[in-house]
C-alpha cells in the first residue's frame, strides 16, 4: 500500500491537468468505455456460474462480480476477489474444497485465454511495427533463475519435502478431483473459457476506447499488446490492484 501511495502522489499533483483533459474528451467514446467495463462483469458472472458446483442465480453472480472489483482495489493479485467468490460458493452450499478446485480450473481457463490473446496481439503489433518489444534485461532473467533454483533446492531437502510438499500433494489431490469432475462437463469448461475471454476483451477494448476518447492515435494492436502484457505482470505484482505494474 505504501508503494502504491508513493506511485500515486505525483499523479495527484496534476489534478488540474486531468480536468483539462476531461474537458476535451469525446464523451460518446467515454460512454463506450463504460459499456465495455460493464461487459467484463457479465463475463465474470458467467465464469462464476460455470465454476460453482451448485446452481447460482445470474443476478447474484453479477452482484458478487461487482463486489469483487471493490475488494481487488485494496488487495494484491486479485486475492480479494478470489476469496469473495469462494466464500459466496461456500455460502451457496458448495463443498469448500470442490469450490476451490473448480475456481482454480476457472482461473487456469482465464489464464490460457489471456496468454492466447497476448500472443496474438504481440505478434500483430510486431508485424505492424506498432512498438519496439524487448526481452527483460539479463539481470532480471538471472534473478528469476536464482529464485527458481532456490525453490527447487528447498523442495529437495527433507524439511521441504515433509513440511511443504505434503500439504501441496493433498491440495493437488483435491484439485485433481475437481478437474476430473469438470472433464465430464465440457459445457462448464466452455463457459469458463467464454467468461474469461469476455473479461479480457472487455478491458482491452475499453482501454482502446479510452485512448481514442482522449485523442490518442495508438493502434489497437499496440494497446492490446501493452494491456495484456501489463495486466499479466499486474496479477503477479504484490501491489493493490496491480498498481505500478
mmCIF file of C-alpha atoms in Angstrom:
data_model
loop_
_atom_site.group_PDB
_atom_site.id
_atom_site.type_symbol
_atom_site.label_atom_id
_atom_site.label_comp_id
_atom_site.label_asym_id
_atom_site.label_seq_id
_atom_site.Cartn_x
_atom_site.Cartn_y
_atom_site.Cartn_z
ATOM 1 C CA UNK A 1 0.000 0.000 0.000
ATOM 2 C CA UNK A 2 2.884 2.378 0.783
ATOM 3 C CA UNK A 3 4.405 1.710 -2.633
ATOM 4 C CA UNK A 4 1.011 2.309 -4.264
ATOM 5 C CA UNK A 5 0.636 5.644 -2.432
ATOM 6 C CA UNK A 6 4.181 6.619 -3.436
ATOM 7 C CA UNK A 7 3.309 5.948 -7.073
ATOM 8 C CA UNK A 8 0.021 7.855 -6.855
ATOM 9 C CA UNK A 9 1.156 11.031 -5.050
ATOM 10 C CA UNK A 10 2.899 12.541 -8.128
ATOM 11 C CA UNK A 11 -0.296 11.927 -10.116
ATOM 12 C CA UNK A 12 -2.360 13.931 -7.595
ATOM 13 C CA UNK A 13 -0.100 16.932 -8.190
ATOM 14 C CA UNK A 14 -1.531 17.336 -11.693
ATOM 15 C CA UNK A 15 -5.244 17.085 -10.921
ATOM 16 C CA UNK A 16 -5.949 20.310 -12.823
ATOM 17 C CA UNK A 17 -4.311 18.804 -15.907
ATOM 18 C CA UNK A 18 -6.602 15.805 -15.600
ATOM 19 C CA UNK A 19 -9.658 18.037 -15.513
ATOM 20 C CA UNK A 20 -8.436 19.873 -18.616
ATOM 21 C CA UNK A 21 -8.190 16.524 -20.388
ATOM 22 C CA UNK A 22 -11.762 15.718 -19.368
ATOM 23 C CA UNK A 23 -12.972 18.925 -20.989
ATOM 24 C CA UNK A 24 -11.609 17.771 -24.337
ATOM 25 C CA UNK A 25 -12.814 14.169 -24.067
ATOM 26 C CA UNK A 26 -15.101 12.569 -26.621
ATOM 27 C CA UNK A 27 -17.985 11.713 -24.281
ATOM 28 C CA UNK A 28 -19.615 9.333 -26.731
ATOM 29 C CA UNK A 29 -16.466 7.189 -26.539
ATOM 30 C CA UNK A 30 -16.369 7.580 -22.732
ATOM 31 C CA UNK A 31 -19.835 6.003 -22.713
ATOM 32 C CA UNK A 32 -18.424 3.159 -24.846
ATOM 33 C CA UNK A 33 -15.682 2.692 -22.229
ATOM 34 C CA UNK A 34 -18.334 2.331 -19.514
ATOM 35 C CA UNK A 35 -20.225 -0.213 -21.601
ATOM 36 C CA UNK A 36 -17.085 -2.325 -22.099
ATOM 37 C CA UNK A 37 -16.385 -2.081 -18.363
ATOM 38 C CA UNK A 38 -19.882 -3.394 -17.618
ATOM 39 C CA UNK A 39 -19.259 -6.113 -20.201
ATOM 40 C CA UNK A 40 -16.431 -7.508 -18.046
ATOM 41 C CA UNK A 41 -18.788 -8.113 -15.113
ATOM 42 C CA UNK A 42 -21.071 -10.212 -17.265
ATOM 43 C CA UNK A 43 -18.041 -12.283 -18.294
ATOM 44 C CA UNK A 44 -17.016 -12.706 -14.644
ATOM 45 C CA UNK A 45 -20.581 -13.739 -13.780
ATOM 46 C CA UNK A 46 -20.556 -16.432 -16.471
ATOM 47 C CA UNK A 47 -17.263 -17.783 -15.088
ATOM 48 C CA UNK A 48 -18.633 -17.826 -11.536
ATOM 49 C CA UNK A 49 -21.802 -19.684 -12.532
ATOM 50 C CA UNK A 50 -19.743 -22.211 -14.520
ATOM 51 C CA UNK A 51 -17.290 -22.786 -11.665
ATOM 52 C CA UNK A 52 -19.830 -23.079 -8.844
ATOM 53 C CA UNK A 53 -20.740 -26.734 -8.105
ATOM 54 C CA UNK A 54 -24.303 -25.704 -7.127
ATOM 55 C CA UNK A 55 -26.801 -23.644 -9.162
ATOM 56 C CA UNK A 56 -26.335 -19.868 -8.843
ATOM 57 C CA UNK A 57 -28.823 -17.179 -9.853
ATOM 58 C CA UNK A 58 -27.349 -14.945 -12.604
ATOM 59 C CA UNK A 59 -28.202 -11.737 -10.719
ATOM 60 C CA UNK A 60 -26.460 -13.000 -7.575
ATOM 61 C CA UNK A 61 -23.394 -13.887 -9.664
ATOM 62 C CA UNK A 62 -23.404 -10.377 -11.150
ATOM 63 C CA UNK A 63 -23.586 -8.777 -7.686
ATOM 64 C CA UNK A 64 -20.642 -10.875 -6.483
ATOM 65 C CA UNK A 65 -18.622 -9.921 -9.589
ATOM 66 C CA UNK A 66 -19.287 -6.229 -8.949
ATOM 67 C CA UNK A 67 -18.327 -6.620 -5.290
ATOM 68 C CA UNK A 68 -15.120 -8.389 -6.246
ATOM 69 C CA UNK A 69 -13.949 -5.360 -8.209
ATOM 70 C CA UNK A 70 -14.032 -3.305 -4.980
ATOM 71 C CA UNK A 71 -12.022 -5.691 -2.800
ATOM 72 C CA UNK A 72 -9.489 -6.157 -5.597
ATOM 73 C CA UNK A 73 -8.654 -2.456 -5.407
ATOM 74 C CA UNK A 74 -7.046 -2.927 -1.978
ATOM 75 C CA UNK A 75 -5.688 -6.485 -2.222
ATOM 76 C CA UNK A 76 -2.774 -7.726 -4.360
ATOM 77 C CA UNK A 77 -3.044 -10.113 -7.316
ATOM 78 C CA UNK A 78 -6.848 -10.281 -7.203
ATOM 79 C CA UNK A 79 -6.769 -12.316 -3.984
ATOM 80 C CA UNK A 80 -9.730 -10.392 -2.543
ATOM 81 C CA UNK A 81 -11.983 -11.316 -5.446
ATOM 82 C CA UNK A 82 -10.910 -14.961 -5.229
ATOM 83 C CA UNK A 83 -11.727 -15.097 -1.525
ATOM 84 C CA UNK A 84 -15.076 -13.403 -2.078
ATOM 85 C CA UNK A 85 -16.059 -15.827 -4.851
ATOM 86 C CA UNK A 86 -15.069 -18.871 -2.797
ATOM 87 C CA UNK A 87 -16.983 -17.592 0.231
ATOM 88 C CA UNK A 88 -20.043 -16.989 -1.925
ATOM 89 C CA UNK A 89 -19.924 -20.532 -3.322
ATOM 90 C CA UNK A 90 -19.466 -21.920 0.183
ATOM 91 C CA UNK A 91 -22.490 -19.976 1.489
ATOM 92 C CA UNK A 92 -24.484 -21.159 -1.538
ATOM 93 C CA UNK A 93 -24.000 -24.739 -0.335
ATOM 94 C CA UNK A 94 -20.941 -25.873 -2.284
ATOM 95 C CA UNK A 95 -18.250 -28.024 -0.699
ATOM 96 C CA UNK A 96 -15.325 -25.716 0.086
ATOM 97 C CA UNK A 97 -12.624 -27.995 -1.347
ATOM 98 C CA UNK A 98 -14.563 -28.681 -4.521
ATOM 99 C CA UNK A 99 -15.353 -24.982 -4.941
ATOM 100 C CA UNK A 100 -11.671 -24.084 -4.527
ATOM 101 C CA UNK A 101 -10.531 -26.691 -7.050
ATOM 102 C CA UNK A 102 -13.141 -25.613 -9.581
ATOM 103 C CA UNK A 103 -12.181 -21.971 -9.123
ATOM 104 C CA UNK A 104 -8.580 -22.999 -9.749
ATOM 105 C CA UNK A 105 -9.641 -24.581 -13.042
ATOM 106 C CA UNK A 106 -11.583 -21.420 -13.855
ATOM 107 C CA UNK A 107 -8.504 -19.288 -13.164
ATOM 108 C CA UNK A 108 -6.463 -21.598 -15.400
ATOM 109 C CA UNK A 109 -9.035 -21.243 -18.198
ATOM 110 C CA UNK A 110 -8.905 -17.452 -17.882
ATOM 111 C CA UNK A 111 -5.104 -17.559 -17.872
ATOM 112 C CA UNK A 112 -4.998 -19.669 -21.030
ATOM 113 C CA UNK A 113 -7.370 -17.239 -22.764
ATOM 114 C CA UNK A 114 -5.246 -14.288 -21.600
ATOM 115 C CA UNK A 115 -1.961 -15.802 -22.803
ATOM 116 C CA UNK A 116 -3.538 -16.741 -26.143
ATOM 117 C CA UNK A 117 -4.783 -13.198 -26.740
ATOM 118 C CA UNK A 118 -1.467 -11.725 -25.545
ATOM 119 C CA UNK A 119 0.490 -13.848 -28.012
ATOM 120 C CA UNK A 120 -1.809 -12.915 -30.893
ATOM 121 C CA UNK A 121 -1.676 -9.168 -30.135
ATOM 122 C CA UNK A 122 2.104 -9.094 -29.591
ATOM 123 C CA UNK A 123 2.642 -10.877 -32.932
ATOM 124 C CA UNK A 124 0.188 -8.456 -34.575
ATOM 125 C CA UNK A 125 1.895 -5.416 -33.036
ATOM 126 C CA UNK A 126 5.359 -6.580 -34.039
ATOM 127 C CA UNK A 127 4.208 -7.278 -37.592
ATOM 128 C CA UNK A 128 2.777 -3.755 -37.833
ATOM 129 C CA UNK A 129 5.836 -2.236 -36.092
ATOM 130 C CA UNK A 130 3.416 -0.722 -33.573
ATOM 131 C CA UNK A 131 6.081 -0.607 -30.870
ATOM 132 C CA UNK A 132 9.558 -1.906 -30.089
ATOM 133 C CA UNK A 133 9.348 -5.042 -27.936
ATOM 134 C CA UNK A 134 12.430 -6.189 -25.999
ATOM 135 C CA UNK A 135 13.001 -9.050 -23.587
ATOM 136 C CA UNK A 136 13.877 -8.191 -19.936
ATOM 137 C CA UNK A 137 17.446 -7.220 -19.139
ATOM 138 C CA UNK A 138 19.832 -10.066 -18.286
ATOM 139 C CA UNK A 139 19.992 -9.293 -14.501
ATOM 140 C CA UNK A 140 16.219 -9.794 -14.272
ATOM 141 C CA UNK A 141 16.438 -13.130 -16.103
ATOM 142 C CA UNK A 142 19.315 -14.221 -13.824
ATOM 143 C CA UNK A 143 17.323 -13.177 -10.742
ATOM 144 C CA UNK A 144 14.329 -15.235 -11.843
ATOM 145 C CA UNK A 145 16.636 -18.201 -12.440
ATOM 146 C CA UNK A 146 18.174 -17.888 -8.948
ATOM 147 C CA UNK A 147 14.726 -17.819 -7.350
ATOM 148 C CA UNK A 148 13.698 -20.912 -9.337
ATOM 149 C CA UNK A 149 16.842 -22.845 -8.367
ATOM 150 C CA UNK A 150 16.438 -21.796 -4.716
ATOM 151 C CA UNK A 151 12.851 -23.053 -4.661
ATOM 152 C CA UNK A 152 13.965 -26.348 -6.195
ATOM 153 C CA UNK A 153 16.666 -26.813 -3.540
ATOM 154 C CA UNK A 154 14.153 -26.196 -0.728
ATOM 155 C CA UNK A 155 11.837 -28.883 -2.094
ATOM 156 C CA UNK A 156 14.730 -31.343 -2.388
ATOM 157 C CA UNK A 157 15.635 -31.055 1.303
ATOM 158 C CA UNK A 158 13.858 -33.412 3.773
ATOM 159 C CA UNK A 159 12.254 -30.457 5.591
ATOM 160 C CA UNK A 160 10.876 -29.071 2.355
ATOM 161 C CA UNK A 161 9.540 -32.443 1.243
ATOM 162 C CA UNK A 162 7.745 -33.156 4.522
ATOM 163 C CA UNK A 163 6.577 -29.684 5.537
ATOM 164 C CA UNK A 164 5.813 -28.194 2.127
ATOM 165 C CA UNK A 165 5.254 -30.992 -0.369
ATOM 166 C CA UNK A 166 2.869 -32.901 1.925
ATOM 167 C CA UNK A 167 0.205 -30.150 2.064
ATOM 168 C CA UNK A 168 0.778 -29.406 -1.620
ATOM 169 C CA UNK A 169 0.108 -33.050 -2.522
ATOM 170 C CA UNK A 170 -3.125 -33.076 -0.516
ATOM 171 C CA UNK A 171 -4.343 -29.858 -2.126
ATOM 172 C CA UNK A 172 -3.332 -31.119 -5.566
ATOM 173 C CA UNK A 173 -5.244 -34.360 -4.993
ATOM 174 C CA UNK A 174 -8.416 -32.423 -4.123
ATOM 175 C CA UNK A 175 -7.852 -30.114 -7.087
ATOM 176 C CA UNK A 176 -7.427 -33.090 -9.417
ATOM 177 C CA UNK A 177 -10.787 -34.445 -8.272
ATOM 178 C CA UNK A 178 -12.346 -31.116 -9.241
ATOM 179 C CA UNK A 179 -10.666 -31.254 -12.636
ATOM 180 C CA UNK A 180 -11.876 -34.822 -13.194
ATOM 181 C CA UNK A 181 -15.454 -33.877 -12.349
ATOM 182 C CA UNK A 182 -15.296 -30.944 -14.768
ATOM 183 C CA UNK A 183 -13.942 -33.212 -17.502
ATOM 184 C CA UNK A 184 -17.397 -34.801 -17.617
ATOM 185 C CA UNK A 185 -18.996 -31.361 -18.050
ATOM 186 C CA UNK A 186 -17.493 -29.829 -21.207
ATOM 187 C CA UNK A 187 -20.236 -27.180 -21.291
ATOM 188 C CA UNK A 188 -18.977 -25.790 -17.976
ATOM 189 C CA UNK A 189 -15.394 -25.698 -19.261
ATOM 190 C CA UNK A 190 -16.556 -23.902 -22.409
ATOM 191 C CA UNK A 191 -18.392 -21.320 -20.271
ATOM 192 C CA UNK A 192 -15.254 -20.775 -18.183
ATOM 193 C CA UNK A 193 -13.242 -20.030 -21.326
ATOM 194 C CA UNK A 194 -16.038 -17.810 -22.617
ATOM 195 C CA UNK A 195 -16.272 -15.859 -19.356
ATOM 196 C CA UNK A 196 -12.511 -15.383 -19.130
ATOM 197 C CA UNK A 197 -12.336 -14.256 -22.758
ATOM 198 C CA UNK A 198 -15.150 -11.736 -22.258
ATOM 199 C CA UNK A 199 -13.374 -10.220 -19.238
ATOM 200 C CA UNK A 200 -10.065 -9.897 -21.092
ATOM 201 C CA UNK A 201 -11.568 -8.489 -24.289
ATOM 202 C CA UNK A 202 -13.875 -6.145 -22.367
ATOM 203 C CA UNK A 203 -10.945 -4.475 -20.598
ATOM 204 C CA UNK A 204 -8.842 -4.454 -23.765
ATOM 205 C CA UNK A 205 -11.437 -2.742 -25.951
ATOM 206 C CA UNK A 206 -12.421 -0.488 -23.049
ATOM 207 C CA UNK A 207 -8.843 0.763 -22.801
ATOM 208 C CA UNK A 208 -8.661 1.266 -26.564
ATOM 209 C CA UNK A 209 -11.897 3.272 -26.497
ATOM 210 C CA UNK A 210 -10.472 5.361 -23.620
ATOM 211 C CA UNK A 211 -7.308 6.086 -25.618
ATOM 212 C CA UNK A 212 -9.424 7.250 -28.559
ATOM 213 C CA UNK A 213 -11.721 9.251 -26.272
ATOM 214 C CA UNK A 214 -8.803 11.431 -25.182
ATOM 215 C CA UNK A 215 -7.397 11.928 -28.671
ATOM 216 C CA UNK A 216 -4.868 9.094 -28.691
ATOM 217 C CA UNK A 217 -3.893 7.529 -32.007
ATOM 218 C CA UNK A 218 -2.207 4.347 -30.720
ATOM 219 C CA UNK A 219 -3.216 1.326 -32.772
ATOM 220 C CA UNK A 220 -5.448 -1.427 -31.408
ATOM 221 C CA UNK A 221 -2.576 -3.913 -31.849
ATOM 222 C CA UNK A 222 -0.244 -1.856 -29.636
ATOM 223 C CA UNK A 223 -2.905 -1.110 -26.986
ATOM 224 C CA UNK A 224 -3.836 -4.795 -26.848
ATOM 225 C CA UNK A 225 -0.231 -5.997 -26.582
ATOM 226 C CA UNK A 226 0.694 -3.494 -23.868
ATOM 227 C CA UNK A 227 -2.508 -4.031 -21.888
ATOM 228 C CA UNK A 228 -2.318 -7.837 -21.971
ATOM 229 C CA UNK A 229 1.370 -7.925 -21.019
ATOM 230 C CA UNK A 230 0.919 -5.266 -18.329
ATOM 231 C CA UNK A 231 -2.129 -6.885 -16.744
ATOM 232 C CA UNK A 232 -0.325 -10.253 -16.604
ATOM 233 C CA UNK A 233 2.521 -8.597 -14.691
ATOM 234 C CA UNK A 234 -0.034 -6.785 -12.538
ATOM 235 C CA UNK A 235 -1.551 -10.089 -11.432
ATOM 236 C CA UNK A 236 1.856 -11.207 -10.182
ATOM 237 C CA UNK A 237 2.854 -7.882 -8.611
ATOM 238 C CA UNK A 238 2.286 -7.660 -4.813
ATOM 239 C CA UNK A 239 0.534 -4.300 -5.062
ATOM 240 C CA UNK A 240 -3.163 -3.443 -4.620
ATOM 241 C CA UNK A 241 -4.984 -3.749 -7.934
ATOM 242 C CA UNK A 242 -1.707 -4.491 -9.721
ATOM 243 C CA UNK A 243 -0.828 -0.794 -9.378
ATOM 244 C CA UNK A 244 2.629 0.093 -10.595
ATOM 245 C CA UNK A 245 2.950 -2.848 -12.957
#
